PDB file of C-alpha atoms in Angstrom:
ATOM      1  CA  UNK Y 451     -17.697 -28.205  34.224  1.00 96.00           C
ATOM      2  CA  UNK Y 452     -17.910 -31.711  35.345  1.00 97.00           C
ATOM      3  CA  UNK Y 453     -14.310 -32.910  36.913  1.00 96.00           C
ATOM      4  CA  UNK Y 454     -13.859 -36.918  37.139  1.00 94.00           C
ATOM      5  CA  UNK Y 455     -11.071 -38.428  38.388  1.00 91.00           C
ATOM      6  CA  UNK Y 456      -9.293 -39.684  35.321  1.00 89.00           C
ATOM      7  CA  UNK Y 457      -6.652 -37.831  33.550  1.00 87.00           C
ATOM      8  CA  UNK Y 458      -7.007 -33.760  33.513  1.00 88.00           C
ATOM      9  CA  UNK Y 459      -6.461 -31.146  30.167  1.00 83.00           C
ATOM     10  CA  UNK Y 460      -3.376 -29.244  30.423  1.00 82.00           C
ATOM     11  CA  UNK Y 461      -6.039 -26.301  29.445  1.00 83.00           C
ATOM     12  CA  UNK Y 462      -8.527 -27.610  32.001  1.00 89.00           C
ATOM     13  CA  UNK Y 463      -7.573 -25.623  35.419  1.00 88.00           C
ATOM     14  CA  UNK Y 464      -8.621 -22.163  33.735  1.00 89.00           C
ATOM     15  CA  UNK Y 465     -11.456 -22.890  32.728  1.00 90.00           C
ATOM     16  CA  UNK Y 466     -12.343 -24.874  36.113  1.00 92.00           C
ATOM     17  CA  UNK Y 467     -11.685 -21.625  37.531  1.00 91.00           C
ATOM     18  CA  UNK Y 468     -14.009 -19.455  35.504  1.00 92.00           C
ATOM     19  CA  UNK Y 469     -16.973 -21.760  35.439  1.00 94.00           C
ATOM     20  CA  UNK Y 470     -20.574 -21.437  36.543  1.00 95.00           C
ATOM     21  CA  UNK Y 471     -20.697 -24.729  38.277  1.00 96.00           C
ATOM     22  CA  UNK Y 472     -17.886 -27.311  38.866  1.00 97.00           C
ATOM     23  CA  UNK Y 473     -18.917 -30.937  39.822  1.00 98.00           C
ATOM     24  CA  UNK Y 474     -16.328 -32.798  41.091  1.00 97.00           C
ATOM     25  CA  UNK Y 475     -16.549 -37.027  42.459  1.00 97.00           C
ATOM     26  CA  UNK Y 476     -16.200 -39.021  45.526  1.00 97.00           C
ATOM     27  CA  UNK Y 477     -12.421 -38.170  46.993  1.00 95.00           C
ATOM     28  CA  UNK Y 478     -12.145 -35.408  44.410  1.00 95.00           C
ATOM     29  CA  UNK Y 479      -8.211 -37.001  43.411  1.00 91.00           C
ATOM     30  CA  UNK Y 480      -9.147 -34.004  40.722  1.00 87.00           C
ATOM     31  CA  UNK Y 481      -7.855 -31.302  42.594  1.00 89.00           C
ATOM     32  CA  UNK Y 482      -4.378 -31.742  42.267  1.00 83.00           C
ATOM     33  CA  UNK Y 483      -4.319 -30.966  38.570  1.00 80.00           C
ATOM     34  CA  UNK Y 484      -7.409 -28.614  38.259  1.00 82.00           C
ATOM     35  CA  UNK Y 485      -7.236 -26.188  41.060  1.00 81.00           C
ATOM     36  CA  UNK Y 486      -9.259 -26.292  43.805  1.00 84.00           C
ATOM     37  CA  UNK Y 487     -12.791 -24.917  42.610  1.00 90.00           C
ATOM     38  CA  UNK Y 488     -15.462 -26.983  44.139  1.00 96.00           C
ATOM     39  CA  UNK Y 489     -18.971 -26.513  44.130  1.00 97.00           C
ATOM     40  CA  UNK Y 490     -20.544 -29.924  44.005  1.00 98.00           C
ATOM     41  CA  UNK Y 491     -19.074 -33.170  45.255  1.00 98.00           C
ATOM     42  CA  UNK Y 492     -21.291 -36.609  44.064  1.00 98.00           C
ATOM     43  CA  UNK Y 493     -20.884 -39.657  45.802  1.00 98.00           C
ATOM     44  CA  UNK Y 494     -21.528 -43.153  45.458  1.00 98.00           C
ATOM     45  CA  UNK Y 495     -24.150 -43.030  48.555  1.00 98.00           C
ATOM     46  CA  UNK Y 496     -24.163 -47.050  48.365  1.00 98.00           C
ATOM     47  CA  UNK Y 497     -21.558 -49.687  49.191  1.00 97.00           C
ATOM     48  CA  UNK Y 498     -17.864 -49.637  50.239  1.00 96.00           C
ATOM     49  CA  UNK Y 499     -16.966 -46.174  48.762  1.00 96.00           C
ATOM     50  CA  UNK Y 500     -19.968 -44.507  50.816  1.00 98.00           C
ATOM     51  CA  UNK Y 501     -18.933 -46.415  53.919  1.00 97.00           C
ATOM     52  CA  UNK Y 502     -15.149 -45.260  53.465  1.00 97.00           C
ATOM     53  CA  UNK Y 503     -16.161 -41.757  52.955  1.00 98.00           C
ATOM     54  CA  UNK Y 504     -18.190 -41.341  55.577  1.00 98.00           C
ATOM     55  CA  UNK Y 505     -15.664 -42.737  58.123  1.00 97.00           C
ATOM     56  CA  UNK Y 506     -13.078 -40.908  56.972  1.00 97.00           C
ATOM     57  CA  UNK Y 507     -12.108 -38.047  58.650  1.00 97.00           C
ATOM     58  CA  UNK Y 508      -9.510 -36.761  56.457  1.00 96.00           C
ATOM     59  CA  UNK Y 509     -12.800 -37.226  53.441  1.00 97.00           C
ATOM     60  CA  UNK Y 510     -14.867 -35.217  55.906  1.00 96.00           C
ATOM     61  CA  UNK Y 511     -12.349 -32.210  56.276  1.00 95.00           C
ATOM     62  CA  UNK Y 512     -10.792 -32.036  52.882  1.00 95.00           C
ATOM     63  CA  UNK Y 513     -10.756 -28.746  51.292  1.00 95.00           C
ATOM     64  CA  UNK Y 514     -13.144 -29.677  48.219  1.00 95.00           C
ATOM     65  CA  UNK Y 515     -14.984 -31.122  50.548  1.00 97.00           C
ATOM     66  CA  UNK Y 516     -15.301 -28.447  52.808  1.00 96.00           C
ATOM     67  CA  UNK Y 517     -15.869 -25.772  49.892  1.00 96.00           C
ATOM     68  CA  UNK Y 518     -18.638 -27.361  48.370  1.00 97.00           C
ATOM     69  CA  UNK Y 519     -21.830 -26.137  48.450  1.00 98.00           C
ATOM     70  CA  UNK Y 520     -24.022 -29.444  47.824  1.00 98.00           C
ATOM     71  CA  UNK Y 521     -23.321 -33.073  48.042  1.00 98.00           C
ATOM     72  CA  UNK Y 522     -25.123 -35.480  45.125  1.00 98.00           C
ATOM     73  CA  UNK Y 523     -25.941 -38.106  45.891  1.00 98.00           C
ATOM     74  CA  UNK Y 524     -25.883 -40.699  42.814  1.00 98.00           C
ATOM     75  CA  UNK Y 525     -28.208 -43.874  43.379  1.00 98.00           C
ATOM     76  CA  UNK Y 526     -31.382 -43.306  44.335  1.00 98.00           C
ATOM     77  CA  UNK Y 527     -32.044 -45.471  47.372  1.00 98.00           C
ATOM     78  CA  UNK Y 528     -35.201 -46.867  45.407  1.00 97.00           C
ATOM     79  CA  UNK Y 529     -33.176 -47.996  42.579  1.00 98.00           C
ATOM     80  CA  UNK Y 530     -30.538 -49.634  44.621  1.00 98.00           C
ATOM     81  CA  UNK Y 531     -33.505 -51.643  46.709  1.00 97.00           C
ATOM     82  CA  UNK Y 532     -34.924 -53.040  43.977  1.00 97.00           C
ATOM     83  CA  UNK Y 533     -31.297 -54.064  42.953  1.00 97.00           C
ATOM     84  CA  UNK Y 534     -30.366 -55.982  45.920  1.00 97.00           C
ATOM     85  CA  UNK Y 535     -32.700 -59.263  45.345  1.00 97.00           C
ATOM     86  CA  UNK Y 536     -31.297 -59.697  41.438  1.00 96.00           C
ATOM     87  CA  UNK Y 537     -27.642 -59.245  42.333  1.00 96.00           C
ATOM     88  CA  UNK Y 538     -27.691 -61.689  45.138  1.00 96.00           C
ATOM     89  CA  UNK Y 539     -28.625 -64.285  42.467  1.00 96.00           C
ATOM     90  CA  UNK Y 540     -26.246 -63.041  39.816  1.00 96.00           C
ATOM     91  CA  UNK Y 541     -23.033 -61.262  42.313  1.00 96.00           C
ATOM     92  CA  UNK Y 542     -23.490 -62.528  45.352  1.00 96.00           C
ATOM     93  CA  UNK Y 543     -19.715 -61.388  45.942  1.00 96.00           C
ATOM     94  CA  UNK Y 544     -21.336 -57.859  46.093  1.00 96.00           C
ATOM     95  CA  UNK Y 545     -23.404 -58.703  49.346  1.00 95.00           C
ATOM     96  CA  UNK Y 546     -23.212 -54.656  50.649  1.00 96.00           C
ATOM     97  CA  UNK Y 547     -23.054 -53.061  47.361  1.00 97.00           C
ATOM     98  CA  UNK Y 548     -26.528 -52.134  47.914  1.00 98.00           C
ATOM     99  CA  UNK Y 549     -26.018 -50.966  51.115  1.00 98.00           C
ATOM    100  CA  UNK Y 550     -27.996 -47.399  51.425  1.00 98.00           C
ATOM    101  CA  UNK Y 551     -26.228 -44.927  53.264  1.00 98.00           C
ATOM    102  CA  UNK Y 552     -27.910 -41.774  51.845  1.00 98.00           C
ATOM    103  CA  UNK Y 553     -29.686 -40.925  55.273  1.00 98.00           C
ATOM    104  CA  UNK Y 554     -25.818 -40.517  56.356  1.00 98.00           C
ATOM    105  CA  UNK Y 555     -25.422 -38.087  53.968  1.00 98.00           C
ATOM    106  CA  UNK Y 556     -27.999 -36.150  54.743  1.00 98.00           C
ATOM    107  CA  UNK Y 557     -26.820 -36.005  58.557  1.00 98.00           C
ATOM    108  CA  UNK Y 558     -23.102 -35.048  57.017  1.00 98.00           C
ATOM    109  CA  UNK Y 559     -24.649 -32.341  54.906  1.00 98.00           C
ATOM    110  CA  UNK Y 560     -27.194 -30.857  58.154  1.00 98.00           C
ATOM    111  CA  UNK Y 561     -24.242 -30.805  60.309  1.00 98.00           C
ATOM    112  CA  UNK Y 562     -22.333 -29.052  57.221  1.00 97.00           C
ATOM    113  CA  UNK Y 563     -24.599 -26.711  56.322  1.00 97.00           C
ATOM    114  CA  UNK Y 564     -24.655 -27.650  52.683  1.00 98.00           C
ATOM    115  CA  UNK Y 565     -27.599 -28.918  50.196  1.00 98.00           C
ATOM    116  CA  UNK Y 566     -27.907 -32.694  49.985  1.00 98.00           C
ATOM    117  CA  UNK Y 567     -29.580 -33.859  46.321  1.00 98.00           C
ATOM    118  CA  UNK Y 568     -30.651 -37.211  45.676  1.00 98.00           C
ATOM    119  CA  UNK Y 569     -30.139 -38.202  41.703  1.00 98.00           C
ATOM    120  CA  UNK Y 570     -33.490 -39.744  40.808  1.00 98.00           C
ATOM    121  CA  UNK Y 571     -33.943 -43.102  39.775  1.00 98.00           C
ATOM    122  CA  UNK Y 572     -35.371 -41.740  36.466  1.00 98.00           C
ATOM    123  CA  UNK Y 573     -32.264 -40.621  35.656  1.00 98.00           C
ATOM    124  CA  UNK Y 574     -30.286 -43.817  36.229  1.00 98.00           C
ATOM    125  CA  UNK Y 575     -33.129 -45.347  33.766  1.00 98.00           C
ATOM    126  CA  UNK Y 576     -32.867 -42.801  31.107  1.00 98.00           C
ATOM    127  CA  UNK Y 577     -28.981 -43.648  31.403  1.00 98.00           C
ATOM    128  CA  UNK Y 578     -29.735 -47.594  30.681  1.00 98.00           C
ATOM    129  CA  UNK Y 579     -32.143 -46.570  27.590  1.00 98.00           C
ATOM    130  CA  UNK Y 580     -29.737 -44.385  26.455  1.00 98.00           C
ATOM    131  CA  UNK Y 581     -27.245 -46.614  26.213  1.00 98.00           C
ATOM    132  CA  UNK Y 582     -28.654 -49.642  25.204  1.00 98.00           C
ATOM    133  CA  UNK Y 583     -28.071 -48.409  21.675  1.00 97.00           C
ATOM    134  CA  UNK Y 584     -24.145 -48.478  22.332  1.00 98.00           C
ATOM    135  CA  UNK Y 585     -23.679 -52.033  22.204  1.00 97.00           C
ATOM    136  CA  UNK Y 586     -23.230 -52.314  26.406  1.00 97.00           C
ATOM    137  CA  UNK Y 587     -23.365 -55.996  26.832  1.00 96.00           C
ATOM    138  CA  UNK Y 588     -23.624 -56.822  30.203  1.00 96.00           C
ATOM    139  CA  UNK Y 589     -22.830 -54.739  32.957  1.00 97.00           C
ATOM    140  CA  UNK Y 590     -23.898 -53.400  36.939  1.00 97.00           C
ATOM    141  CA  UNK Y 591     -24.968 -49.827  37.173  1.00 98.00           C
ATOM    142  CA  UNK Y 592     -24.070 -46.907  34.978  1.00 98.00           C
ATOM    143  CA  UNK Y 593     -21.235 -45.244  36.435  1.00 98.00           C
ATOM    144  CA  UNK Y 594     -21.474 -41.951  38.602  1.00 97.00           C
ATOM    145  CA  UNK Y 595     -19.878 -39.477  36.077  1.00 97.00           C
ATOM    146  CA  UNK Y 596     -22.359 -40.723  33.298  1.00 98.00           C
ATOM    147  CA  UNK Y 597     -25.381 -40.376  35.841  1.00 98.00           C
ATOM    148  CA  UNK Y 598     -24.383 -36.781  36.894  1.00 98.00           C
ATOM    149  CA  UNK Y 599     -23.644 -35.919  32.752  1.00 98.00           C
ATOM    150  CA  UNK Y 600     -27.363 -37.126  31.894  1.00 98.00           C
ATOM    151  CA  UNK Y 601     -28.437 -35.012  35.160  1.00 98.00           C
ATOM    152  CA  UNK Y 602     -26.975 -31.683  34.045  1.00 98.00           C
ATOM    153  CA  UNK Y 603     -27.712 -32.346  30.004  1.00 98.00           C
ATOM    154  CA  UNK Y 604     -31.609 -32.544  32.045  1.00 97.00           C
ATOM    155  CA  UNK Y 605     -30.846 -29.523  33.931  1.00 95.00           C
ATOM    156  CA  UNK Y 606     -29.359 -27.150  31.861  1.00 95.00           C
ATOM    157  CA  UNK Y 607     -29.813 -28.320  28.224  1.00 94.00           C
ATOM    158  CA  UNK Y 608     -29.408 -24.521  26.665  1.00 94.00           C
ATOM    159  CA  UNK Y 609     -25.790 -24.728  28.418  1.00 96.00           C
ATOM    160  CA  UNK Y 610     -21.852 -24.762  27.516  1.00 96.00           C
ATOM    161  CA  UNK Y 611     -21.486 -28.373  29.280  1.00 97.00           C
ATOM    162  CA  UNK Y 612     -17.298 -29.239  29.230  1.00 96.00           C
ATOM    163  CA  UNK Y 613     -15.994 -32.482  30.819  1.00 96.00           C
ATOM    164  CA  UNK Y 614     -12.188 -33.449  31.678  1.00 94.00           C
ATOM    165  CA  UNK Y 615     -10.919 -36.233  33.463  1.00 93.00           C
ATOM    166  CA  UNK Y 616     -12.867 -38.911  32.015  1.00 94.00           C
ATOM    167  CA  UNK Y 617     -10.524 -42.194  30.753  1.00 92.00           C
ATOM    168  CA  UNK Y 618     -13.570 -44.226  30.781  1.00 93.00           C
ATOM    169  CA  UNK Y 619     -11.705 -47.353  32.426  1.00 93.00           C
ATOM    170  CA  UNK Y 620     -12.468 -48.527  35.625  1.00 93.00           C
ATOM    171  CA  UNK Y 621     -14.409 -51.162  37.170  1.00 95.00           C
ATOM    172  CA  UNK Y 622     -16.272 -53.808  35.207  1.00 95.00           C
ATOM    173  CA  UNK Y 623     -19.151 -53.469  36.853  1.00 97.00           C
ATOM    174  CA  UNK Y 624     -19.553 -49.834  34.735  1.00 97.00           C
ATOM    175  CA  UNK Y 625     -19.974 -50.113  31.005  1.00 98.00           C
ATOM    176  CA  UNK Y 626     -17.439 -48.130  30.376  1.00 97.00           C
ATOM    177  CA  UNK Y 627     -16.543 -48.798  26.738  1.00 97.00           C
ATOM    178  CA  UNK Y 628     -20.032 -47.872  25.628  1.00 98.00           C
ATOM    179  CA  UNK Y 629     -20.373 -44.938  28.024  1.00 98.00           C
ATOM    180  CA  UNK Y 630     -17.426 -43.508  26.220  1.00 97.00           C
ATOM    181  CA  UNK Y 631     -19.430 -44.193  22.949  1.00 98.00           C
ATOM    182  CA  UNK Y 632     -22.653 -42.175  24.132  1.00 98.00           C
ATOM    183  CA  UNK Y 633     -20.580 -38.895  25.768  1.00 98.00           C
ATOM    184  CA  UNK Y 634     -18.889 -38.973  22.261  1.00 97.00           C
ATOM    185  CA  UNK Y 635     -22.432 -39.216  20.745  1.00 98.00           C
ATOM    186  CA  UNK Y 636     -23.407 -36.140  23.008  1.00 98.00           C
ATOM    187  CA  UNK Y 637     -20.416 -34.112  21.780  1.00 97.00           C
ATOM    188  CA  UNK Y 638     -21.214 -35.014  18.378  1.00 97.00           C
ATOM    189  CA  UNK Y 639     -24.834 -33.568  19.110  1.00 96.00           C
ATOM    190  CA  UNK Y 640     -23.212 -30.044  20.785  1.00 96.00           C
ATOM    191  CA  UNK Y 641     -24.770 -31.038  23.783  1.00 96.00           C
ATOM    192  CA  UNK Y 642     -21.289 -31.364  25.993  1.00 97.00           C
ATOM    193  CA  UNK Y 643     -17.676 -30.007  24.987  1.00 96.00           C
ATOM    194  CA  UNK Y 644     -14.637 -32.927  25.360  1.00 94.00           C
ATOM    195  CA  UNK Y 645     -11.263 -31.141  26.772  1.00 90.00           C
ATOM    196  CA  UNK Y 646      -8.496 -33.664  25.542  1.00 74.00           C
ATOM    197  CA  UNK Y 647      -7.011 -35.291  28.639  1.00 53.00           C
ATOM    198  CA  UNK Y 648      -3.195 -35.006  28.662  1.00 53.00           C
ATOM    199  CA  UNK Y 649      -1.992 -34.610  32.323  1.00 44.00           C
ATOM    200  CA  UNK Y 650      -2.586 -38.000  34.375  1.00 47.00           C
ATOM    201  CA  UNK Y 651      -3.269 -38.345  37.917  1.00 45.00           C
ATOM    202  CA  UNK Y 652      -1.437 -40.831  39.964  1.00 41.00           C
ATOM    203  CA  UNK Y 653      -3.198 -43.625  40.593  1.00 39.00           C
ATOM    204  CA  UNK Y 654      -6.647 -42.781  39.221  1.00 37.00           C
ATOM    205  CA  UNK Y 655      -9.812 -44.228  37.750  1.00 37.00           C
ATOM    206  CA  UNK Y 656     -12.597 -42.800  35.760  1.00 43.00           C
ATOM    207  CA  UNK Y 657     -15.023 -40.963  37.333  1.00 47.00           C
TER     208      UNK Y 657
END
């Protein structure tokens, strides 16, 4: 089950509760309509959001936090390197997004006691390819949730994969709009399982 933090199925929290594996993202705003089952927690190990979550006390000690098992973390610091040069040129308002902080999260996890994974950059690029054929125009980065989706369709591709919480809006940075067109291509293939989104979460983006 792979949680974002968009709007949550009324029929989501049961199944949340009964499933092999539940990914959840960054603050985990999830939670509050989908039970508190927790076993991975990926982060945006780059940037502002990584920087806020790692100062954050209150991030550090939540209870999703605290249950899960493993952080993921979701851009490869090779990737994001080789990013920083080109976005200078074309967003130089995004002078830290490239800022690695994955080394951070591997301190976090020691101290923690849980499993720190680092998405590989192959994935990010199968992402791109993948959606090139979605009409994208032009955007930043894939977002987290459809990194971690392409991850676990890798992983596990014999498996009952169900999302909730995914509106697909966000920041424009994310393709969103043709993200929204490839997970719908995956659930047309029976490789992931849609539940309909029909209780919001206050102030929320998608994953």
């Amino acid at each position: 089950m792979i949680v974002g933090n968009g709007e949550i199925a009324e029929a989501a929290a049961k199944e949340i509760a009964i499933a092999d594996l539940v990914v959840r993202f960054n603050d985990c705003r999830s939670v509050a309509a989908s039970g508190s089952r927790t076993d991975i927690v990926a982060v945006c190990n780059t940037g502002r959001p990584a920087r806020a979550m790692l100062g954050s006390a209150e991030w550090r000690n939540s209870p999703p936090i605290a249950a899960a098992s493993e952080i993921w973390s979701v851009r490869d610091p090779r990737k994001f390197a080789a990013l920083r040069a080109p976005l200078a040129l074309s967003h130089p308002e995004l002078n830290d997004f490239c800022d690695d902080y994955t080394d951070q999260f591997t301190a976090f996890c020691n101290a923690t006691r849980k499993r720190h994974v680092v998405i590989d950059q192959s994935v990010h690029e199968s992402v791109d390819e993948a959606l090139a054929a979605h009409e994208p125009g032009a955007y930043i980065v894939p977002s987290s949730g459809m990194v971690v989706i392409a991850d676990l369709l890798l992983r596990y591709p014999d498996d009952d994969i169900a999302i909730t919480g995914f509106s697909h809006t966000g920041w424009d940075g994310h393709p969103f709009a043709a993200e929204k067109r490839l997970v719908d291509f995956y659930i047309s293939l029976g490789r992931l399982r849609r539940i309909a989104n029909k209780t919001p979460i206050l102030s929320s983006q998608g994953a």
